[in-house]
Every structure is written in structure tokens, then in C-alpha cells.
mmCIF file of C-alpha atoms in Angstrom:
data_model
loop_
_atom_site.group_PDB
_atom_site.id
_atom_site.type_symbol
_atom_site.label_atom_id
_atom_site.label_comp_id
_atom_site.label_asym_id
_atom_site.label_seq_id
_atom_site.Cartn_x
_atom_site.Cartn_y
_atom_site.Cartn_z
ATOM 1 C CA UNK A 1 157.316 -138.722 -129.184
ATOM 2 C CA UNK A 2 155.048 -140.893 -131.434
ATOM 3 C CA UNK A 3 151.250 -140.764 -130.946
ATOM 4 C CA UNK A 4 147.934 -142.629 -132.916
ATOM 5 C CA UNK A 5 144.862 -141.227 -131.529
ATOM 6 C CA UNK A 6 141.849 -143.627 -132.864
ATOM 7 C CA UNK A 7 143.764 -143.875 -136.200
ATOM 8 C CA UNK A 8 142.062 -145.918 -138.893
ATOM 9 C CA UNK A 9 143.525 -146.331 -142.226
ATOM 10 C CA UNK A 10 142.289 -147.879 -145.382
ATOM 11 C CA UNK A 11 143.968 -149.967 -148.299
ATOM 12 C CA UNK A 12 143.161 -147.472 -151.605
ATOM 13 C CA UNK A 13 143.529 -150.260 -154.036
ATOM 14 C CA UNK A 14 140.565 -152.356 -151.894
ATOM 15 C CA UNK A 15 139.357 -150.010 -149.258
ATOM 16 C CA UNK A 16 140.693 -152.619 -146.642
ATOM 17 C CA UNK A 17 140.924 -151.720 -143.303
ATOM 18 C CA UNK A 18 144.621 -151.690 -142.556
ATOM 19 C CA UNK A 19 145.037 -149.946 -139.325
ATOM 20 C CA UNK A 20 141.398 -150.309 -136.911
ATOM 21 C CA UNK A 21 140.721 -147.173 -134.028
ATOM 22 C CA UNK A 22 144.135 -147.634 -133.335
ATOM 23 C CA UNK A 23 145.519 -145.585 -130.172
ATOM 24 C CA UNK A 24 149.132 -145.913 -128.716
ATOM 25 C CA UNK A 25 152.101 -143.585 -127.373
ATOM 26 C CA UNK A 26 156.143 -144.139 -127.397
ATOM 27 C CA UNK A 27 157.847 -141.357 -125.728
ATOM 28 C CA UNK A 28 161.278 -140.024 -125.718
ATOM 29 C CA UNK A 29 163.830 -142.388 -125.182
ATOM 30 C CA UNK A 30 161.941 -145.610 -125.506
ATOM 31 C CA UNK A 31 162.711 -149.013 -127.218
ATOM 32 C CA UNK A 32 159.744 -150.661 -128.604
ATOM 33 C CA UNK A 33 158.619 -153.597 -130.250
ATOM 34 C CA UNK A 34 155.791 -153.815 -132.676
ATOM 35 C CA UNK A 35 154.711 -157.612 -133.397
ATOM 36 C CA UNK A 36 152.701 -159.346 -135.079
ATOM 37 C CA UNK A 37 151.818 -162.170 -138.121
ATOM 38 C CA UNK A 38 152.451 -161.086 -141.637
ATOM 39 C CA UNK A 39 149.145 -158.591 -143.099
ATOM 40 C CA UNK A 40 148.817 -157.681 -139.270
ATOM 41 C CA UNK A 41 149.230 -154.114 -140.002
ATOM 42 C CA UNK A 42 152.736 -153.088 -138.857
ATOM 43 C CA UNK A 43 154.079 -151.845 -141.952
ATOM 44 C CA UNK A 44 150.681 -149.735 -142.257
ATOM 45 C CA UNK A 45 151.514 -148.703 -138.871
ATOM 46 C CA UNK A 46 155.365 -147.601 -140.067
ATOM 47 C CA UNK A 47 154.338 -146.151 -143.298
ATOM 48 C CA UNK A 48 152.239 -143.940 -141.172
ATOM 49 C CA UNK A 49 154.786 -142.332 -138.899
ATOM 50 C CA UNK A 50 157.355 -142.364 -142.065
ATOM 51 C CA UNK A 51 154.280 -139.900 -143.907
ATOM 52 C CA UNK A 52 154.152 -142.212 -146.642
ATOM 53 C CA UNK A 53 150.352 -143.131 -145.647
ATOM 54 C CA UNK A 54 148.121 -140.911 -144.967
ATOM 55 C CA UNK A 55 145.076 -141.960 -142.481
ATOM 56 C CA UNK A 56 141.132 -141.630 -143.145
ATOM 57 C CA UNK A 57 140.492 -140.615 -139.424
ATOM 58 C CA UNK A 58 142.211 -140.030 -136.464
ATOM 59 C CA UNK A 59 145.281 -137.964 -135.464
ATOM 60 C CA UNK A 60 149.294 -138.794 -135.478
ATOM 61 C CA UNK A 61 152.041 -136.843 -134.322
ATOM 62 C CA UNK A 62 155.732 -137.444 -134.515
ATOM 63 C CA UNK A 63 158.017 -134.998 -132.419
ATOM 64 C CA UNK A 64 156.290 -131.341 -133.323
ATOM 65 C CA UNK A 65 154.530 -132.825 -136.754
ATOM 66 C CA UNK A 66 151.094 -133.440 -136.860
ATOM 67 C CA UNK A 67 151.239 -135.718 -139.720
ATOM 68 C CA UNK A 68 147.191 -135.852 -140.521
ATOM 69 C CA UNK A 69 147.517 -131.721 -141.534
ATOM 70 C CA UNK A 70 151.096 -131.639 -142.834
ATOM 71 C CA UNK A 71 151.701 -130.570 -146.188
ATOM 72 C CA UNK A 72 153.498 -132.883 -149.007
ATOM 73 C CA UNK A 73 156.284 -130.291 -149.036
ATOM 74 C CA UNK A 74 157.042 -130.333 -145.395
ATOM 75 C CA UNK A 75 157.927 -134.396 -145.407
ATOM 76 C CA UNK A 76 161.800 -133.997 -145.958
ATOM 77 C CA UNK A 77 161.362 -132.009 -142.629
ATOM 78 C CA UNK A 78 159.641 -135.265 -140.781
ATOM 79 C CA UNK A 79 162.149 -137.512 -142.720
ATOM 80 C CA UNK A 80 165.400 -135.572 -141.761
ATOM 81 C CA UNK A 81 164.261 -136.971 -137.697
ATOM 82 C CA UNK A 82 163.618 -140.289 -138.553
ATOM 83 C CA UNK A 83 166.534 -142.399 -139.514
ATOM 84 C CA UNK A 84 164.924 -145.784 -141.356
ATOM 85 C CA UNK A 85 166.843 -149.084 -141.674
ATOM 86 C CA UNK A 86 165.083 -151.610 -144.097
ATOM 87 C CA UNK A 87 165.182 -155.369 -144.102
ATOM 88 C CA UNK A 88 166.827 -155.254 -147.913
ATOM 89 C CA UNK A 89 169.143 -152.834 -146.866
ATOM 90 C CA UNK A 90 168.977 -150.478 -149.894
ATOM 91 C CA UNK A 91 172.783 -149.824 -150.162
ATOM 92 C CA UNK A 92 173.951 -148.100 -153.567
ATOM 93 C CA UNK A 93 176.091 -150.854 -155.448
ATOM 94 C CA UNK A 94 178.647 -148.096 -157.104
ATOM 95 C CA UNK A 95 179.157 -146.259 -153.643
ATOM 96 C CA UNK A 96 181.733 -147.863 -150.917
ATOM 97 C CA UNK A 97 180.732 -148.071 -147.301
ATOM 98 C CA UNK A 98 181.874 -144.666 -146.687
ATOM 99 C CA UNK A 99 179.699 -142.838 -149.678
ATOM 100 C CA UNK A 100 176.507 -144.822 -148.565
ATOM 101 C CA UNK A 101 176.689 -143.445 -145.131
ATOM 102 C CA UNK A 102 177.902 -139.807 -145.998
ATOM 103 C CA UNK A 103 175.446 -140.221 -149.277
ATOM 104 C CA UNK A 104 172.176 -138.538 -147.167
ATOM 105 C CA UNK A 105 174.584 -135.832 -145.640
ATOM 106 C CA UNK A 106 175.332 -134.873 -148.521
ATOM 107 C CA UNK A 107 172.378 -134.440 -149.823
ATOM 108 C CA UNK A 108 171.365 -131.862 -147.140
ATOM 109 C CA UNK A 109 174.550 -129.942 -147.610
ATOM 110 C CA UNK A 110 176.629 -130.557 -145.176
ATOM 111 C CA UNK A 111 180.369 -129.642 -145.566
ATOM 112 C CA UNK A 112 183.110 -132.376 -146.048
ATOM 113 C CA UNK A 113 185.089 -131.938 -142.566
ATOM 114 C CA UNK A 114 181.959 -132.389 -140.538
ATOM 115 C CA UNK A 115 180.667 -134.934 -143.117
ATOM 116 C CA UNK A 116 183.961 -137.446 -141.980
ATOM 117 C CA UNK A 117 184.132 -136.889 -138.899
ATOM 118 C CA UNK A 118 180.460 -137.806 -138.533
ATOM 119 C CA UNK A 119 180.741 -141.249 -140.589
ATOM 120 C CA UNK A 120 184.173 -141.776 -139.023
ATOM 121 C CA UNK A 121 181.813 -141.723 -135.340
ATOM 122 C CA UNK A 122 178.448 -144.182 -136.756
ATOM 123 C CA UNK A 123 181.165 -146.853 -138.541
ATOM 124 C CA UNK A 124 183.679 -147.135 -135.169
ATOM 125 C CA UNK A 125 179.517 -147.367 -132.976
ATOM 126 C CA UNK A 126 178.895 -150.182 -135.828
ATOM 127 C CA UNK A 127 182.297 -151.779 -135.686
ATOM 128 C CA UNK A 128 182.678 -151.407 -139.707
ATOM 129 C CA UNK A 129 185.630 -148.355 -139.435
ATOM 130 C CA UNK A 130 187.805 -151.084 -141.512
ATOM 131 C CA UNK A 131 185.582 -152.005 -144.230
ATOM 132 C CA UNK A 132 185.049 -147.984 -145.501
ATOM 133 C CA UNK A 133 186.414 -148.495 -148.577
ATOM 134 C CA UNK A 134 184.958 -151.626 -149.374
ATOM 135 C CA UNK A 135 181.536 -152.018 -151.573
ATOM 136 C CA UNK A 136 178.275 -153.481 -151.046
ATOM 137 C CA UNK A 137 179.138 -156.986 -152.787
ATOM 138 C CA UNK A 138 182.216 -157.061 -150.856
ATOM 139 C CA UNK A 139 180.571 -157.523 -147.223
ATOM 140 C CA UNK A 140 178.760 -159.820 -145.841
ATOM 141 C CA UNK A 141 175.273 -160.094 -144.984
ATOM 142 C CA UNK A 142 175.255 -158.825 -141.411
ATOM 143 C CA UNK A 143 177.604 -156.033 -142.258
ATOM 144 C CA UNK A 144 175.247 -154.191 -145.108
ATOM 145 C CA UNK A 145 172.793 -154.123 -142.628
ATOM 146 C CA UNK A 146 175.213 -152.610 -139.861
ATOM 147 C CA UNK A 147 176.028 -150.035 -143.182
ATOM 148 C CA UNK A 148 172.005 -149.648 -143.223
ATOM 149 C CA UNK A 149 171.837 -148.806 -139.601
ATOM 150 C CA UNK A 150 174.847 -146.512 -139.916
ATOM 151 C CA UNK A 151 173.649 -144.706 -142.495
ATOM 152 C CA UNK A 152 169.794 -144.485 -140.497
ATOM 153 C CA UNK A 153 172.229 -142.883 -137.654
ATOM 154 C CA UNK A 154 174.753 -140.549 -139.405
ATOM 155 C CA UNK A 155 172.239 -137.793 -139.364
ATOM 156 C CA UNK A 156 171.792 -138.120 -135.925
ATOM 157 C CA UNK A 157 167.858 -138.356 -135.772
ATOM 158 C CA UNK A 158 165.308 -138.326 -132.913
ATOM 159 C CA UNK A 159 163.660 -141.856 -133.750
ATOM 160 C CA UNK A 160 165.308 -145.459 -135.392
ATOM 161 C CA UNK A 161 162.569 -147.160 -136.926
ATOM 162 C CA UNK A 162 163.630 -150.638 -138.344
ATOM 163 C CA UNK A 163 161.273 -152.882 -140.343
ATOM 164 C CA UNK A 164 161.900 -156.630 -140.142
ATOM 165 C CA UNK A 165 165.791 -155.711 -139.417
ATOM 166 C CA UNK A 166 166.551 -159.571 -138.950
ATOM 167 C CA UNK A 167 164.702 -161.158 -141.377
ATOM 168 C CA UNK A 168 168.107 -161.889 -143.534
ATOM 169 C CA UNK A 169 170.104 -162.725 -140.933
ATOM 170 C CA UNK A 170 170.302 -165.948 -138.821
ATOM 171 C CA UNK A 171 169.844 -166.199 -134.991
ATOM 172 C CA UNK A 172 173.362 -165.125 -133.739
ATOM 173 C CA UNK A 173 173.385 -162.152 -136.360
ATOM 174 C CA UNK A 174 170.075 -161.433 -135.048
ATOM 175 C CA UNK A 175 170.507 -160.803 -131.782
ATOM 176 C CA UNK A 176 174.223 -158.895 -132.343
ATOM 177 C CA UNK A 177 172.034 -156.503 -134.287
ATOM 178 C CA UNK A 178 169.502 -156.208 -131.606
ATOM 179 C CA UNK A 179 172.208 -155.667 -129.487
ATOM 180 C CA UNK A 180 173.346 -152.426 -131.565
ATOM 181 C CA UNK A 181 169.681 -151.010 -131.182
ATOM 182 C CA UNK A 182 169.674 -151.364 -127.541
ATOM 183 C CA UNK A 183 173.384 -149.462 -127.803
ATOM 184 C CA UNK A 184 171.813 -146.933 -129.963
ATOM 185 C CA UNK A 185 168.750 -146.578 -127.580
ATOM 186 C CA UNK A 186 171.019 -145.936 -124.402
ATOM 187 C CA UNK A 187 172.609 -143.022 -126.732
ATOM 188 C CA UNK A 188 169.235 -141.472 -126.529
ATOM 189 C CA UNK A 189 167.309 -142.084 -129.455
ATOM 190 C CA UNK A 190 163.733 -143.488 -129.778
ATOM 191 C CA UNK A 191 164.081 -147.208 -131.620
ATOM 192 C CA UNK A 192 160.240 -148.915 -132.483
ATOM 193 C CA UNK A 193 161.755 -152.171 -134.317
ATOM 194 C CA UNK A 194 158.905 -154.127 -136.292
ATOM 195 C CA UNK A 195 159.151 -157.931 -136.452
ATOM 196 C CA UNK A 196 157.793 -160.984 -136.186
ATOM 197 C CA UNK A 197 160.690 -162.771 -134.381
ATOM 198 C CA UNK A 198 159.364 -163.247 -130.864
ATOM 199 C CA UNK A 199 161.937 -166.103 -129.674
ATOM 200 C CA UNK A 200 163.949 -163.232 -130.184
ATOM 201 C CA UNK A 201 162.114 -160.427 -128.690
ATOM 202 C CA UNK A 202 161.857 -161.818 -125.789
ATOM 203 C CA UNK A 203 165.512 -161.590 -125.323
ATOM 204 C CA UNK A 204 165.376 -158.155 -124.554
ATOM 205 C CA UNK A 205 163.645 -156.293 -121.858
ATOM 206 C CA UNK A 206 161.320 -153.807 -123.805
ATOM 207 C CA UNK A 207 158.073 -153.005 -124.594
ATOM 208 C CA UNK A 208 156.133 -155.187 -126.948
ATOM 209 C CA UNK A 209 153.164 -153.627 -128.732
ATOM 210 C CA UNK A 210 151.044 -156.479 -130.642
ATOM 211 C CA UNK A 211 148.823 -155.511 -133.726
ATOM 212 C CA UNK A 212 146.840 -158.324 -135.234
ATOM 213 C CA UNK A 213 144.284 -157.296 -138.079
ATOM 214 C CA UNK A 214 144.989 -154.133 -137.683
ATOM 215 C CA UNK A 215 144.387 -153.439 -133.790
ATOM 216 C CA UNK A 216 146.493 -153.646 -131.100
ATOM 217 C CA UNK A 217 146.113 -156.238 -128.877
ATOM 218 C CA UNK A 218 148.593 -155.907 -126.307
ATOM 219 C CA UNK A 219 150.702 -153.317 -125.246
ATOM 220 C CA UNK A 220 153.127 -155.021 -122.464
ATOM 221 C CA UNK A 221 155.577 -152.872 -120.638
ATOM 222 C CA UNK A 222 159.399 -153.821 -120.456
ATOM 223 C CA UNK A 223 160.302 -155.957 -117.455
ATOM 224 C CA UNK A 224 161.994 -153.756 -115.697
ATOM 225 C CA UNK A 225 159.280 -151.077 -115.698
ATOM 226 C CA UNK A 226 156.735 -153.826 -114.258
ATOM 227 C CA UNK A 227 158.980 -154.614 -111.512
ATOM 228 C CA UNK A 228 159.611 -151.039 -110.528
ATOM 229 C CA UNK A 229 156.062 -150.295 -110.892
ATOM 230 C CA UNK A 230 155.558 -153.116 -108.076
ATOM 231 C CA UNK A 231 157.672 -151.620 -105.694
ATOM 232 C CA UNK A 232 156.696 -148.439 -103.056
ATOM 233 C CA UNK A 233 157.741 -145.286 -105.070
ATOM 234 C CA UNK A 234 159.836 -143.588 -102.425
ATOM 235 C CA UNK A 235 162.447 -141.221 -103.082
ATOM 236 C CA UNK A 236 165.294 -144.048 -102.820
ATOM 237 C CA UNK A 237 163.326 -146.182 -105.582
ATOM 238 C CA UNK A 238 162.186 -143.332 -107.904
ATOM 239 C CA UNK A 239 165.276 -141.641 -109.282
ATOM 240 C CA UNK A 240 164.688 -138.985 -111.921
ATOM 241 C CA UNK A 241 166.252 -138.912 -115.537
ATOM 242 C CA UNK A 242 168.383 -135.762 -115.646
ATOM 243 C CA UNK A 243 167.792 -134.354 -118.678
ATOM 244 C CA UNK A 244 169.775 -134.251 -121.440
ATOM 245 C CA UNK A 245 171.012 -130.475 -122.164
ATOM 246 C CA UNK A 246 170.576 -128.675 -125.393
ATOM 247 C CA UNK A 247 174.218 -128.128 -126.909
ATOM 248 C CA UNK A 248 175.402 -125.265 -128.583
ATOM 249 C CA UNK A 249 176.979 -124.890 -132.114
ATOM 250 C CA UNK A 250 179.995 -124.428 -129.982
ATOM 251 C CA UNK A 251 179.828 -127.860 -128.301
ATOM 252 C CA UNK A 252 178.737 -129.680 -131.360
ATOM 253 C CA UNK A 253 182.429 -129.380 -132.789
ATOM 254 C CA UNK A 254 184.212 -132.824 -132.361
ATOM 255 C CA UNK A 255 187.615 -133.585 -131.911
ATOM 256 C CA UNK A 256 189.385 -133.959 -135.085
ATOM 257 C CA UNK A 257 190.348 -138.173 -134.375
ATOM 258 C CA UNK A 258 187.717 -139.616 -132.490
ATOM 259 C CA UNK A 259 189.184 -142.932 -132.884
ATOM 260 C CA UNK A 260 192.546 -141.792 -130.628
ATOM 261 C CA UNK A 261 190.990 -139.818 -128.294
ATOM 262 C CA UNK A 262 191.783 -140.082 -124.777
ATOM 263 C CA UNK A 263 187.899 -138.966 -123.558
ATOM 264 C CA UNK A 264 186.141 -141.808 -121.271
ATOM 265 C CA UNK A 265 183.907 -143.919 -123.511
ATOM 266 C CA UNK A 266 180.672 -142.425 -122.532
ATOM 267 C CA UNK A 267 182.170 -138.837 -123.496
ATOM 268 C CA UNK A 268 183.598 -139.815 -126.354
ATOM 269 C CA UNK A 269 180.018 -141.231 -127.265
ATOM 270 C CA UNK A 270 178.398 -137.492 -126.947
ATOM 271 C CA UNK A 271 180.877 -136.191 -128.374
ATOM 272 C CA UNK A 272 180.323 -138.035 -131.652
ATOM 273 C CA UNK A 273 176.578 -137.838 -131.548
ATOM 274 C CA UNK A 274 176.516 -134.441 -131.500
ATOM 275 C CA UNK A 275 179.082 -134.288 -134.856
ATOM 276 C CA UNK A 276 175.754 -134.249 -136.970
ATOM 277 C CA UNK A 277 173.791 -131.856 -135.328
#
């Protein structure tokens, strides 16, 4: 869960207001859309929840953080549940496909079996299993950004945020990667994608949060949720979410080849999400 509560934040260098008495709330599970024109204020807004802003009034919290009284120290804590994909991609040139994904397990520690097996699982959900030995200036344009979003996945956070994902890619590109967040989304995570592409949000049936100068604007719910908010709420329309169980260390063991395995898809799916936990 993300939540701004009257958040205002201020440029340092010009003591510009960059976010204005801003207030919104994604929950669990959601896929949402922050828009807006260039200097709006959505990269204030992301820089925020990432903890590398800090705001002059108002509260945030991300998951069990309350960013406006956490510590410096305790940021690799926040970071480890957000996985970030950037418009530029920020591969390592000397590192193959393979090392840039396993490049942030690593740096937390984690052992070498579980290590493949996880990257194994995010390149097959990215379609780039082939190209694992293959380098940055060996792919094209549309697959270093599918190696961005794998490596934003392999440690198998809470929340996706992706800033201006598309903005190097043309339309069909586009809306295949768009097409990967909703995929990612129906896994479970949280995805809040900032762009200003709205032929091509409105492709998808999500929630589109609008910030110009610095306030939001509009906050229109997906589709979907207006037309089941039209209809009577009895107990054949409202179906609840089951919730999605806590696994044990036990459970969190994956089968040794994902790739062969004879599972269902949508087992097969948990099973690899749950290689990096």
C-alpha cells in the first residue's frame, strides 16, 4: 500500500513547489497510472515513494514504512520492496543478461542455486531465457528494457514502479511492454507506471491518476471497477478476493527446471515467484 496524506514538497535548488497538498492511495494489488505533461510533478511524486525525496509536510507510507520519519540507514530496507525499471534502462555494459538480473541478488547475499533458479523464472516471464548470455549492445531496444523489468522483478518485490517505461520504444513495443506489466500485476504485485503516453493508456483498463503542477487533478477508476460499481452489490455480483496465503521457507523451494515442468501454468507461475522470497 502507497499513501500521500496532504504531501507538499519543495525544489531545494529554487524552493519550487513540486508536489501541492497532495493526497492519494494505491492498495495492494493495483495497476495505476500516473499522467501528466513534462514538470507536472510525477517524478517528484516517484522520487518520493523511492525515499530519494524527502517532503516539507505531510505524511507517506509505503507497505509498513513511514517514509517522512525513516532513517537514512533504513532505505535499503524500503528499496529491497520496490523493484524500479527506468526509461534508460541502466544495464551494466560488462555484465550479460544473466549477471544484470542476478547482479542485485547478489548483492543481498543470496546463494548461487536459488540465485538461477530465480533469474531462470523472471527471463522465461520476459521471454529473454535465450538471450542470457548475450550483452547489453547485443539486444535490441525493447529487450534491455524487458532485462530492466526482469531485473526490477528478480527480487520478487511488493510494488513495480516504472518511470516513462516507453519513452524509447515505438507504439507496438509499447504496448507489448504494457502488456508484461499487466502480466506482472495479475502475479500480484502493485505496478504505478508514470507516463505521458495517453493514446496508450487508454488501452488498458486501469486507474489513471493525473498530476498537473503538482496536484492531482483526476483520479479515474479502471473501467471495470466503474461498471461494477453501477451494478446492485448482491452476493452473485460481489465475489471476494481469496487471499493470497503466506508461504513457508518450505514452500518457497522451486523445482530444480522450471522450464520442463509439467505444473499447470498458473502453478508453475507461484512456484517461480516465490523462488526469491
Amino acid at each position: 500500500m502507497i499513501e500521500f496524506k496532504n504531501v507538499t514538497m519543495k525544489y531545494k535548488t529554487n524552493g519550487a513547489v513540486a508536489l501541492d497538498n497532495v493526497s492519494v492511495k494505491i492498495d495492494d494489488g493495483e495497476f495505476v497510472f500516473v499522467v501528466g505533461a513534462s514538470g507536472a510533478g510525477k517524478s517528484s511524486f516517484l522520487n518520493v515513494i523511492m525515499g530519494q525525496e524527502k517532503v516539507d509536510s505531510g505524511e507517506v507510507r509505503v507497505g509498513p514504512y513511514d517514509l517522512t520519519k525513516m532513517k537514512r540507514r533504513d532505505l535499503p530496507y524500503l528499496r529491497r520492496m520496490l523493484g524500479i525499471v527506468f526509461q534508460d534502462f541502466r544495464l551494466i555494459p560488462k555484465m550479460t543478461v544473466y549477471d544484470n538480473v542476478a547482479f542485485a541478488l547478489r548483492v543481498i547475499g543470496m546463494g548461487e542455486r536459488k540465485i538461477t533458479k530465480r533469474v531462470r523464472y523472471v527471463l522465461k516471464l520476459v521471454d529473454l531465457s535465450s538471450k542470457a548470455k548475450n550483452f547489453p549492445n547485443q539486444l535490441s531496444t525493447g529487450e534491455r528494457q524487458r532485462v530492466a523489468i526482469a531485473r526490477a522483478l528478480v527480487n520478487n518485490p511488493g510494488v513495480i514502479i516504472a518511470d516513462e517505461p516507453t519513452g524509447n520504444l515505438d507504439p507496438v513495443l509499447s504496448g507489448d511492454i504494457m502488456t508484461l506489466f499487466d502480466k506482472i500485476n495479475a502475479l500480484g504485485a502493485t505496478v504505478v507506471v508514470v507516463t505521458h503516453d495517453l493514446e496508450l493508456v487508454h488501452q488498458f483498463d486501469h486507474r489513471i491518476v493525473t498530476i498537473e503542477n503538482g496536484k492531482i487533478v483526476s483520479d479515474v477508476p479502471s473501467r471495470s471497477k466503474l461498471r461494477y460499481a453501477a451494478k446492485p452489490q448482491t452476493a452473485e455480483v460481489q465475489q471476494p478476493v481469496a487471499p493470497v496465503a503466506e508461504s513457508s521457507a518450505e514452500d518457497n523451494q522451486a523445482p530444480e527446471n522450471v522450464e520442463n515442468s509439467d505444473v499447470p501454468a498458473q502453478e508453475e507461475i507461484k512456484e517461480g515467484e516465490n523462488d526469491g522470497k
